[in-house]
Coordinates of N, CA and C in Angstrom, one line a residue:
M1 N -45.1 109.9 3.3 CA -46.0 108.9 3.5 C -46.9 109.6 4.7
S2 N -48.2 109.5 4.3 CA -49.4 109.5 5.5 C -49.5 108.4 6.0
R3 N -49.2 108.5 7.3 CA -49.4 107.3 8.2 C -50.0 107.6 9.4
S4 N -51.2 106.4 9.7 CA -51.8 106.5 10.8 C -52.0 104.9 11.1
I5 N -52.6 105.1 12.6 CA -52.7 103.8 13.4 C -54.1 103.6 13.7
L6 N -54.6 102.5 13.3 CA -56.0 102.1 13.8 C -55.9 100.8 14.9
F7 N -56.7 101.5 16.0 CA -56.4 100.7 17.1 C -57.7 99.9 17.7
D8 N -57.4 98.9 18.7 CA -58.8 98.8 19.6 C -58.5 98.2 20.9
T9 N -59.0 98.0 21.7 CA -58.6 97.9 23.1 C -59.8 96.6 23.7
E10 N -59.5 95.8 24.3 CA -60.2 95.0 25.2 C -60.2 95.3 26.8
T11 N -61.2 95.5 28.0 CA -60.7 95.7 28.9 C -61.4 94.8 30.2
T12 N -61.1 94.9 31.4 CA -61.8 94.4 32.5 C -63.3 94.8 32.6
G13 N -63.3 96.2 32.4 CA -64.7 96.8 32.8 C -64.8 97.8 31.9
L14 N -65.7 98.9 32.1 CA -65.8 100.3 31.3 C -65.2 101.3 32.0
D15 N -64.7 101.5 33.0 CA -64.3 102.6 33.6 C -62.7 102.6 34.1
P16 N -61.7 103.4 33.6 CA -60.3 103.2 33.9 C -60.3 103.9 35.3
L17 N -61.3 105.1 35.4 CA -61.0 105.7 36.5 C -61.5 105.0 38.0
T18 N -62.3 103.8 37.8 CA -62.7 103.0 38.9 C -61.7 101.7 39.1
G19 N -60.8 102.0 38.4 CA -59.7 100.5 38.3 C -59.6 99.7 37.4
D20 N -60.8 99.9 36.5 CA -60.6 98.9 35.4 C -59.3 98.9 34.6
R21 N -58.9 97.9 34.1 CA -57.5 97.6 33.4 C -57.7 97.3 32.0
M22 N -56.7 97.6 30.9 CA -56.8 96.9 29.7 C -56.3 95.5 29.8
I23 N -56.8 94.6 28.9 CA -56.1 93.2 28.8 C -55.9 92.9 27.5
E24 N -56.4 93.7 26.3 CA -55.9 93.4 25.2 C -55.6 94.6 24.4
I25 N -54.8 94.7 23.3 CA -54.6 96.1 22.4 C -54.0 95.5 21.1
A26 N -54.8 95.9 20.0 CA -54.2 95.6 18.9 C -54.2 97.0 18.1
C27 N -53.0 96.9 17.5 CA -53.0 98.2 16.4 C -52.6 97.7 15.0
L28 N -53.2 98.7 14.1 CA -53.2 98.1 12.7 C -52.4 99.5 11.6
E29 N -51.4 99.1 11.1 CA -51.1 100.5 10.5 C -51.5 101.0 9.1
L30 N -51.9 101.8 8.9 CA -52.6 102.4 7.7 C -51.5 103.6 6.8
V31 N -51.5 103.3 5.6 CA -50.7 104.3 4.8 C -51.7 104.7 3.8
R32 N -51.6 106.3 3.6 CA -52.9 106.6 2.8 C -54.2 106.0 3.0
D33 N -54.7 105.8 4.5 CA -56.0 105.3 4.8 C -55.9 103.7 4.3
L34 N -55.3 102.8 3.9 CA -55.1 101.7 3.5 C -54.4 100.7 4.5
P35 N -54.6 99.4 4.6 CA -53.9 98.8 5.7 C -52.6 98.1 5.2
T36 N -51.4 98.2 5.8 CA -50.3 97.7 5.3 C -49.9 96.3 5.3
G37 N -50.7 96.0 6.2 CA -50.5 94.4 6.9 C -49.8 94.5 8.1
V38 N -49.2 95.7 8.5 CA -48.0 95.6 9.8 C -49.2 95.9 11.0
T39 N -49.0 94.8 12.1 CA -49.6 95.2 13.3 C -49.0 95.0 14.3
F40 N -49.6 95.4 15.5 CA -48.9 95.0 17.0 C -50.3 94.7 17.8
H41 N -50.0 93.7 18.4 CA -51.0 92.8 19.1 C -50.3 92.3 20.5
R42 N -50.8 92.3 21.4 CA -50.6 92.1 22.6 C -51.8 91.6 23.8
L43 N -51.6 90.8 24.3 CA -52.6 90.4 25.8 C -51.9 90.8 26.8
I44 N -52.5 91.2 27.9 CA -51.9 92.0 28.9 C -52.6 91.4 30.1
D45 N -51.7 91.2 31.1 CA -52.0 90.8 32.4 C -52.6 92.1 33.3
P46 N -54.1 92.1 33.5 CA -54.5 93.3 34.1 C -54.3 93.2 35.8
E47 N -53.6 92.2 35.9 CA -53.5 92.6 37.5 C -54.6 92.7 38.4
R48 N -55.7 92.3 37.9 CA -56.7 92.3 38.6 C -58.0 91.3 38.1
D49 N -59.1 91.2 38.6 CA -60.3 90.2 38.0 C -61.0 91.2 37.0
I50 N -61.4 90.2 36.1 CA -62.2 90.8 35.1 C -64.0 90.6 35.4
D51 N -64.5 91.8 35.2 CA -66.0 91.6 35.3 C -66.6 90.5 34.4
A52 N -67.7 89.8 34.9 CA -68.6 88.7 34.4 C -69.0 89.3 33.1
D53 N -69.6 90.6 32.9 CA -70.2 91.0 31.8 C -69.1 91.2 30.8
A54 N -68.0 91.8 31.2 CA -66.8 92.2 30.2 C -66.6 90.9 29.6
S55 N -66.3 89.7 30.2 CA -65.9 88.3 29.7 C -66.9 87.8 28.7
R56 N -68.3 88.2 28.9 CA -69.1 87.7 27.8 C -68.9 88.3 26.6
V57 N -68.5 89.4 26.9 CA -68.2 90.7 25.4 C -66.9 89.8 24.7
H58 N -65.9 89.8 25.3 CA -64.5 89.3 24.7 C -64.2 88.0 24.9
G59 N -64.7 87.2 25.8 CA -64.6 86.0 25.9 C -63.0 85.7 26.6
L60 N -62.5 86.8 27.1 CA -61.3 86.5 28.2 C -61.5 86.2 29.4
T61 N -61.0 85.4 30.3 CA -61.1 85.2 31.6 C -59.8 85.9 32.5
R62 N -59.8 85.7 33.7 CA -58.4 86.0 34.3 C -57.4 84.8 34.1
A63 N -57.8 83.8 34.1 CA -57.0 82.4 33.7 C -56.1 82.6 32.3
D64 N -57.0 83.4 31.4 CA -56.2 83.2 30.2 C -55.1 84.3 29.9
L65 N -55.1 85.1 31.0 CA -54.2 86.2 31.1 C -53.0 86.1 32.1
Q66 N -53.1 84.9 32.5 CA -52.2 84.6 33.4 C -50.6 84.3 32.8
G67 N -49.4 84.9 33.3 CA -48.3 84.7 32.5 C -48.1 85.6 31.4
K68 N -49.1 86.4 30.8 CA -48.6 87.5 29.6 C -48.3 88.7 30.5
P69 N -47.6 89.4 29.6 CA -46.7 90.6 30.4 C -47.8 91.8 30.7
K70 N -47.3 92.5 31.7 CA -48.1 93.6 32.4 C -47.9 94.9 31.2
F71 N -49.0 96.0 31.3 CA -48.8 96.8 30.3 C -47.3 97.7 30.4
A72 N -46.9 97.8 31.5 CA -45.8 98.6 31.9 C -44.4 97.8 31.1
D73 N -44.5 96.7 30.6 CA -43.7 95.8 30.0 C -43.8 96.1 28.7
I74 N -45.0 96.4 27.8 CA -45.2 96.8 26.4 C -45.3 98.2 26.3
A75 N -45.1 98.9 27.2 CA -45.6 100.2 26.9 C -44.7 101.0 25.9
D76 N -43.1 100.7 26.0 CA -42.4 101.2 25.4 C -42.5 100.8 23.9
E77 N -42.5 99.5 23.6 CA -42.8 98.7 22.4 C -44.3 99.4 21.7
L78 N -45.2 99.7 22.4 CA -46.6 100.4 21.9 C -46.2 101.8 21.4
L79 N -45.7 102.3 22.2 CA -45.3 104.0 22.1 C -44.5 104.1 20.5
A80 N -43.5 103.1 20.8 CA -42.6 103.0 19.2 C -43.6 102.8 18.1
F81 N -44.4 101.9 18.1 CA -45.0 101.1 17.0 C -46.4 102.5 17.0
I82 N -46.7 103.2 17.8 CA -47.8 104.2 17.1 C -47.1 105.5 16.9
G83 N -45.8 105.6 17.5 CA -44.9 106.9 17.0 C -46.1 108.2 17.3
D84 N -45.9 109.3 16.3 CA -46.8 110.3 16.6 C -47.8 110.4 15.4
A85 N -48.3 109.3 15.1 CA -49.3 109.3 13.8 C -50.7 109.3 14.5
P86 N -51.5 110.0 13.7 CA -52.9 109.9 14.1 C -53.5 108.4 14.4
L87 N -54.1 108.6 15.6 CA -54.8 107.2 16.1 C -56.6 107.2 15.6
V88 N -56.9 106.3 14.9 CA -58.2 106.0 14.6 C -58.7 104.8 15.3
A89 N -60.0 105.2 15.9 CA -60.8 104.0 16.9 C -62.3 104.1 16.5
H90 N -63.1 103.2 17.1 CA -64.5 103.6 17.1 C -64.8 103.5 18.5
N91 N -65.4 104.9 18.8 CA -65.9 105.6 19.9 C -64.4 105.6 20.8
A92 N -63.6 106.4 20.2 CA -62.2 106.5 20.4 C -61.9 107.0 22.0
S93 N -63.0 107.7 22.4 CA -62.9 108.3 23.9 C -62.6 107.1 24.7
F94 N -63.5 106.1 24.4 CA -63.3 104.8 25.4 C -61.8 104.1 25.4
D95 N -61.2 104.1 24.4 CA -60.1 103.5 24.0 C -58.8 104.4 24.5
F96 N -59.1 105.9 24.3 CA -58.2 106.8 24.6 C -57.9 106.8 26.1
G97 N -59.1 106.8 26.9 CA -59.1 106.9 28.3 C -58.5 105.7 28.8
F98 N -58.7 104.5 28.2 CA -57.8 103.2 28.9 C -56.1 103.3 28.4
I99 N -55.9 103.9 27.2 CA -54.3 103.9 27.0 C -53.8 104.9 27.9
N100 N -54.3 106.3 28.1 CA -53.9 107.0 28.9 C -53.8 106.8 30.4
A101 N -54.8 106.2 30.7 CA -54.9 105.8 32.1 C -53.6 104.5 32.6
E102 N -53.4 103.8 31.6 CA -52.1 102.8 31.6 C -50.9 103.5 31.6
L103 N -51.0 104.6 30.2 CA -49.6 105.1 30.5 C -49.3 105.9 31.6
A104 N -50.2 106.5 32.3 CA -50.0 107.2 33.2 C -49.7 106.5 34.7
R105 N -50.2 105.1 34.8 CA -49.8 104.1 35.7 C -48.5 103.9 35.4
A106 N -47.9 103.8 34.4 CA -46.6 103.0 34.0 C -45.5 104.3 33.7
G107 N -45.9 105.7 34.0 CA -45.2 106.7 34.3 C -44.8 107.2 33.0
R108 N -45.4 106.9 31.8 CA -45.0 107.4 30.5 C -45.7 108.6 30.2
D109 N -45.2 109.5 29.0 CA -46.1 110.6 28.5 C -47.6 110.0 28.1
L110 N -48.7 110.9 28.2 CA -50.2 110.4 27.6 C -50.3 110.8 26.0
V111 N -51.1 110.2 25.4 CA -51.3 110.4 24.1 C -52.1 111.8 24.0
H112 N -51.9 112.3 23.4 CA -52.4 113.7 23.2 C -54.1 113.5 22.3
L113 N -55.1 114.0 22.9 CA -56.6 113.7 22.4 C -56.4 114.7 20.8
S114 N -55.5 115.5 20.4 CA -55.5 116.0 19.2 C -55.2 114.9 18.2
R115 N -54.8 113.7 18.5 CA -54.5 112.8 17.6 C -55.8 111.9 17.4
K116 N -56.6 111.9 17.9 CA -58.0 111.1 17.6 C -58.6 111.6 16.7
I117 N -58.9 110.1 16.1 CA -60.0 110.2 14.8 C -60.9 109.2 15.2
D118 N -62.2 109.7 15.4 CA -63.5 108.6 15.9 C -64.2 108.4 14.7
T119 N -64.2 107.0 14.5 CA -65.1 106.4 13.5 C -66.4 106.4 13.7
L120 N -66.6 106.3 15.3 CA -68.4 106.5 15.4 C -68.7 108.1 15.1
D121 N -67.9 109.0 15.3 CA -68.5 110.4 15.1 C -68.6 110.5 13.7
M122 N -67.7 109.8 12.7 CA -67.8 110.4 11.3 C -69.1 109.3 11.0
A123 N -69.4 108.3 11.5 CA -70.5 107.3 11.1 C -71.6 108.3 11.5
R124 N -72.0 108.7 12.6 CA -73.0 109.7 13.1 C -73.4 110.5 12.3
T125 N -72.2 111.3 11.6 CA -72.3 112.3 10.7 C -72.9 112.1 9.6
R126 N -72.4 111.0 9.1 CA -72.8 110.3 7.6 C -74.3 109.9 7.9
F127 N -74.6 108.9 9.0 CA -75.7 108.1 8.9 C -76.5 108.7 10.1
P128 N -76.9 110.2 10.0 CA -77.7 110.6 11.4 C -79.0 109.8 11.8
G129 N -79.2 109.4 13.2 CA -80.1 109.0 13.4 C -80.1 107.2 13.4
L130 N -79.2 106.7 12.7 CA -79.1 105.5 12.6 C -78.1 104.5 13.3
P131 N -78.3 103.2 13.6 CA -77.2 102.6 14.4 C -75.9 102.6 13.9
N132 N -75.0 102.7 14.6 CA -73.6 103.1 14.0 C -72.4 102.2 14.7
S133 N -73.1 100.8 15.2 CA -72.0 100.2 16.0 C -71.1 99.7 14.8
L134 N -70.0 98.9 15.3 CA -69.3 98.5 14.2 C -69.9 97.6 13.4
D135 N -70.7 96.6 14.4 CA -71.5 95.5 13.7 C -72.5 96.2 12.7
A136 N -73.0 97.1 13.0 CA -74.2 97.8 12.1 C -73.5 98.2 11.0
L137 N -72.5 99.1 11.0 CA -71.7 99.7 9.7 C -71.3 98.4 8.9
C138 N -70.4 97.5 9.4 CA -70.1 96.3 8.6 C -71.7 95.6 7.8
R139 N -72.7 95.5 8.4 CA -73.9 95.0 7.7 C -74.1 96.1 6.6
R140 N -73.9 97.4 6.9 CA -74.7 98.4 5.9 C -73.3 98.4 4.9
F141 N -72.3 98.4 5.2 CA -71.2 98.3 3.8 C -71.2 96.8 3.4
G142 N -71.9 96.0 3.8 CA -71.7 94.5 3.2 C -70.4 93.9 3.5
I143 N -69.9 94.1 4.9 CA -68.5 93.5 5.0 C -68.8 92.4 6.0
D144 N -67.9 91.2 5.7 CA -68.4 89.9 6.3 C -68.1 89.9 7.7
L145 N -69.1 89.5 8.6 CA -68.9 89.0 9.9 C -69.0 88.0 10.5
T146 N -68.7 86.7 9.5 CA -68.9 85.5 9.8 C -67.8 85.1 11.2
E147 N -66.5 85.7 11.0 CA -65.6 85.4 12.2 C -65.9 86.1 13.4
R148 N -66.7 87.0 13.5 CA -66.8 88.1 14.9 C -67.7 87.1 15.8
T149 N -67.5 86.1 16.1 CA -68.2 85.6 17.2 C -68.1 85.9 18.6
S150 N -67.0 86.7 18.9 CA -66.8 87.3 20.1 C -66.0 88.7 19.6
H151 N -66.0 89.6 20.7 CA -65.0 90.6 20.5 C -63.5 90.4 20.4
N152 N -62.9 90.8 19.5 CA -61.3 90.3 19.6 C -60.6 91.6 18.9
A153 N -59.5 91.9 19.6 CA -59.1 93.6 19.3 C -58.6 93.5 17.8
L154 N -57.8 92.5 17.5 CA -56.9 92.3 16.1 C -58.1 92.0 15.0
L155 N -59.1 91.4 15.5 CA -60.4 91.2 14.5 C -61.2 92.7 14.0
D156 N -61.4 92.9 15.1 CA -62.2 94.5 15.2 C -61.3 95.5 14.3
C157 N -60.1 95.4 14.5 CA -59.3 96.3 13.9 C -59.6 96.1 12.3
R158 N -59.5 95.0 12.0 CA -59.3 94.7 10.5 C -60.8 94.8 10.1
L159 N -62.1 94.5 10.8 CA -63.3 95.0 10.0 C -63.4 96.6 10.2
L160 N -62.9 97.1 11.2 CA -62.8 98.8 11.2 C -62.0 99.3 10.1
A161 N -60.9 98.6 9.7 CA -60.3 99.4 8.8 C -61.3 99.0 7.2
D162 N -61.8 98.2 7.0 CA -62.5 98.0 6.1 C -63.9 99.4 6.3
V163 N -64.5 99.6 7.2 CA -65.2 100.4 7.6 C -64.7 101.8 7.1
Y164 N -63.5 102.0 7.7 CA -62.9 103.4 7.6 C -62.7 103.7 6.3
I165 N -62.3 102.5 5.2 CA -62.2 103.0 3.8 C -63.6 103.5 3.5
E166 N -64.6 102.8 3.8 CA -65.9 103.1 3.3 C -66.4 104.6 3.7
L167 N -66.1 104.8 5.2 CA -66.3 106.2 5.5 C -65.5 107.4 5.1
T168 N -64.5 107.1 4.8 CA -63.6 108.2 3.9 C -63.8 108.1 2.5
G169 N -64.8 107.3 1.9 CA -65.0 107.6 0.4 C -64.8 106.2 -0.5
G170 N -64.2 105.4 0.4 CA -63.8 104.1 -0.4 C -62.4 104.2 -1.2
R171 N -61.8 103.0 -1.7 CA -60.5 103.4 -2.2 C -60.8 102.0 -3.3
Q172 N -60.4 102.2 -4.6 CA -60.1 101.0 -5.5 C -58.7 100.4 -5.3
R173 N -58.9 99.0 -5.2 CA -57.7 98.2 -5.0 C -56.9 98.2 -6.4
G174 N -55.7 98.3 -6.1 CA -54.6 98.5 -7.1 C -54.5 100.0 -7.8
L175 N -55.1 100.9 -7.1 CA -54.9 102.2 -7.5 C -53.4 102.6 -7.3
S176 N -53.2 103.6 -8.6 CA -52.1 104.3 -8.3 C -52.2 105.8 -8.5
L177 N -51.3 106.4 -7.5 CA -51.5 107.8 -7.2 C -50.4 108.4 -7.5
A178 N -50.4 109.7 -7.8 CA -49.1 110.5 -7.7 C -48.8 111.1 -6.5
S179 N -47.6 111.2 -6.4 CA -47.2 111.9 -5.2 C -47.3 113.3 -5.2
E180 N -46.6 114.2 -4.3 CA -46.6 115.4 -4.4 C -45.7 116.0 -5.5
D181 N -44.5 115.2 -5.3 CA -43.3 115.8 -6.4 C -43.5 115.3 -7.8
G182 N -45.0 114.6 -8.1 CA -45.3 114.4 -9.4 C -45.0 112.9 -10.0
Q183 N -44.2 112.1 -8.9 CA -43.9 110.9 -9.1 C -45.1 109.9 -9.0
T184 N -45.2 108.9 -9.4 CA -46.1 107.8 -9.4 C -45.7 107.1 -8.3
M185 N -46.8 107.0 -7.3 CA -46.5 106.4 -6.2 C -46.7 104.7 -6.3
P186 N -46.0 103.7 -5.6 CA -46.1 102.4 -6.1 C -47.7 101.8 -5.6
T187 N -48.3 100.8 -6.5 CA -49.5 100.3 -6.5 C -49.6 99.9 -4.9
V188 N -50.8 100.4 -4.6 CA -51.3 99.6 -3.1 C -52.5 98.8 -3.6
T189 N -52.4 97.5 -2.8 CA -53.5 96.5 -3.0 C -54.0 96.2 -1.6
Y190 N -55.2 96.3 -1.3 CA -55.8 95.9 -0.5 C -56.5 94.8 -0.4
H191 N -56.2 93.8 0.4 CA -56.1 92.3 0.5 C -57.6 92.0 1.2
A192 N -57.8 92.8 2.4 CA -58.4 92.1 3.5 C -60.1 91.9 3.1
S193 N -60.5 92.7 2.0 CA -61.9 92.8 1.8 C -62.0 92.0 0.3
A194 N -60.9 91.5 -0.2 CA -60.6 90.9 -1.7 C -61.7 89.8 -1.8
T195 N -62.2 89.0 -0.9 CA -63.3 88.1 -1.0 C -64.6 88.9 -1.1
R196 N -64.8 90.0 -0.7 CA -66.0 90.6 -0.8 C -66.7 91.0 -1.8
V197 N -67.8 90.6 -2.3 CA -68.6 90.9 -3.4 C -69.2 92.3 -3.6
P198 N -68.8 93.3 -4.4 CA -69.5 94.5 -4.4 C -70.9 94.3 -4.7
R199 N -71.7 95.1 -3.9 CA -72.9 95.1 -4.3 C -73.7 96.4 -3.8
L200 N -74.8 96.5 -4.7 CA -75.6 98.1 -4.7 C -76.3 97.9 -3.2
I201 N -75.9 99.4 -2.6 CA -76.5 99.1 -1.3 C -77.8 100.3 -1.5
L202 N -78.9 99.9 -1.4 CA -80.0 100.7 -1.5 C -80.4 101.7 0.0
P203 N -80.9 102.7 -0.2 CA -81.1 103.2 1.3 C -82.6 102.5 1.7
T204 N -83.0 102.3 3.1 CA -84.0 101.9 3.3 C -85.1 103.2 3.6
P205 N -86.5 103.0 3.6 CA -87.2 104.1 4.1 C -87.0 104.7 5.3
A206 N -86.4 104.2 6.3 CA -86.1 104.9 7.4 C -85.1 105.7 7.2
E207 N -84.0 105.3 6.5 CA -82.5 106.1 6.0 C -83.2 107.1 5.3
I208 N -83.9 107.1 4.5 CA -84.4 108.2 3.7 C -85.1 109.4 4.6
L209 N -86.0 108.7 5.4 CA -86.7 109.9 6.3 C -85.4 110.6 7.0
A210 N -84.3 109.6 7.5 CA -83.3 110.3 8.3 C -82.7 111.3 7.3
H211 N -82.4 111.0 6.3 CA -81.6 112.1 5.3 C -82.4 113.3 5.1
Q212 N -83.6 113.1 4.8 CA -84.7 114.4 4.7 C -84.6 115.0 6.2
A213 N -84.8 114.7 6.9 CA -84.7 115.3 8.3 C -83.6 116.1 8.6
F214 N -82.5 115.3 8.2 CA -80.9 116.3 8.1 C -80.7 117.3 7.0
V215 N -81.1 117.2 6.0 CA -81.1 118.3 5.2 C -82.0 119.0 5.4
T216 N -83.3 119.1 5.8 CA -83.9 120.3 6.4 C -83.3 121.2 7.2
R217 N -82.4 120.7 7.8 CA -81.4 121.7 8.9 C -80.6 122.2 8.1
L218 N -80.3 121.9 6.9 CA -79.2 122.7 6.0 C -79.7 124.0 5.5
K219 N -79.0 125.2 5.5 CA -79.5 126.5 4.9 C -79.3 126.2 3.4
E220 N -80.5 126.8 2.6 CA -80.6 126.3 1.0 C -80.2 124.9 0.5
P221 N -80.4 123.8 0.7 CA -79.9 122.6 1.0 C -80.1 122.5 -0.9
V222 N -78.9 121.8 -1.3 CA -79.2 121.7 -3.2 C -79.5 120.4 -3.4
W223 N -79.9 119.5 -2.5 CA -80.5 118.1 -2.9 C -81.4 117.8 -1.8
L224 N -82.5 117.1 -2.4 CA -83.4 116.6 -1.5 C -83.8 115.3 -2.2
V225 N -84.1 114.2 -1.5 CA -84.7 113.0 -1.7 C -86.1 113.2 -1.8
E226 N -86.8 112.9 -3.2 CA -88.3 113.1 -3.1 C -88.8 111.9 -2.8

């Protein structure tokens, strides 16, 4: 079983080194890069105020987090959930910075950066010179954004799971694969995007120009957009 964890955080501000804290974490289990439906989601008391700019982004206030567990109270449960799996996030350095700051404060071992898979880096490689925020990628891949009225860690994980599937080449629903020992694996059905209508995605003139600029940097390219 190839297990990875896709995750997202919300915070009191932008920099854990200046005292900003995590206020929400959501994790979504992937097996062979497909969501299993198994999740971990917690709101966290940051033990400090939340910057007004941050509240405008995620919609959470200090009052919303009164009575929620502190990070030290959920640290072991979080570590048990993620295990030793690779960790997928969008702009992963930001989220890794906050998780490791919280783990250090709670006296736990840090998450090694070798486990990091950054979908922002993947998107920049695939779409050089184009906007690659989560919203931009959802629009590019035709992923429904109507529920995203504010940043919510669990919803962002579900959207990012769709994006990650597209960035890694896409998967057919109900695809059966053979395991390494030659046995047929159980059919995996992906429901998160079941209501999404497939559509042809055509490059814009700006995307074509960006592709041409990228290809010219390759040695003896075998394809060009005329």
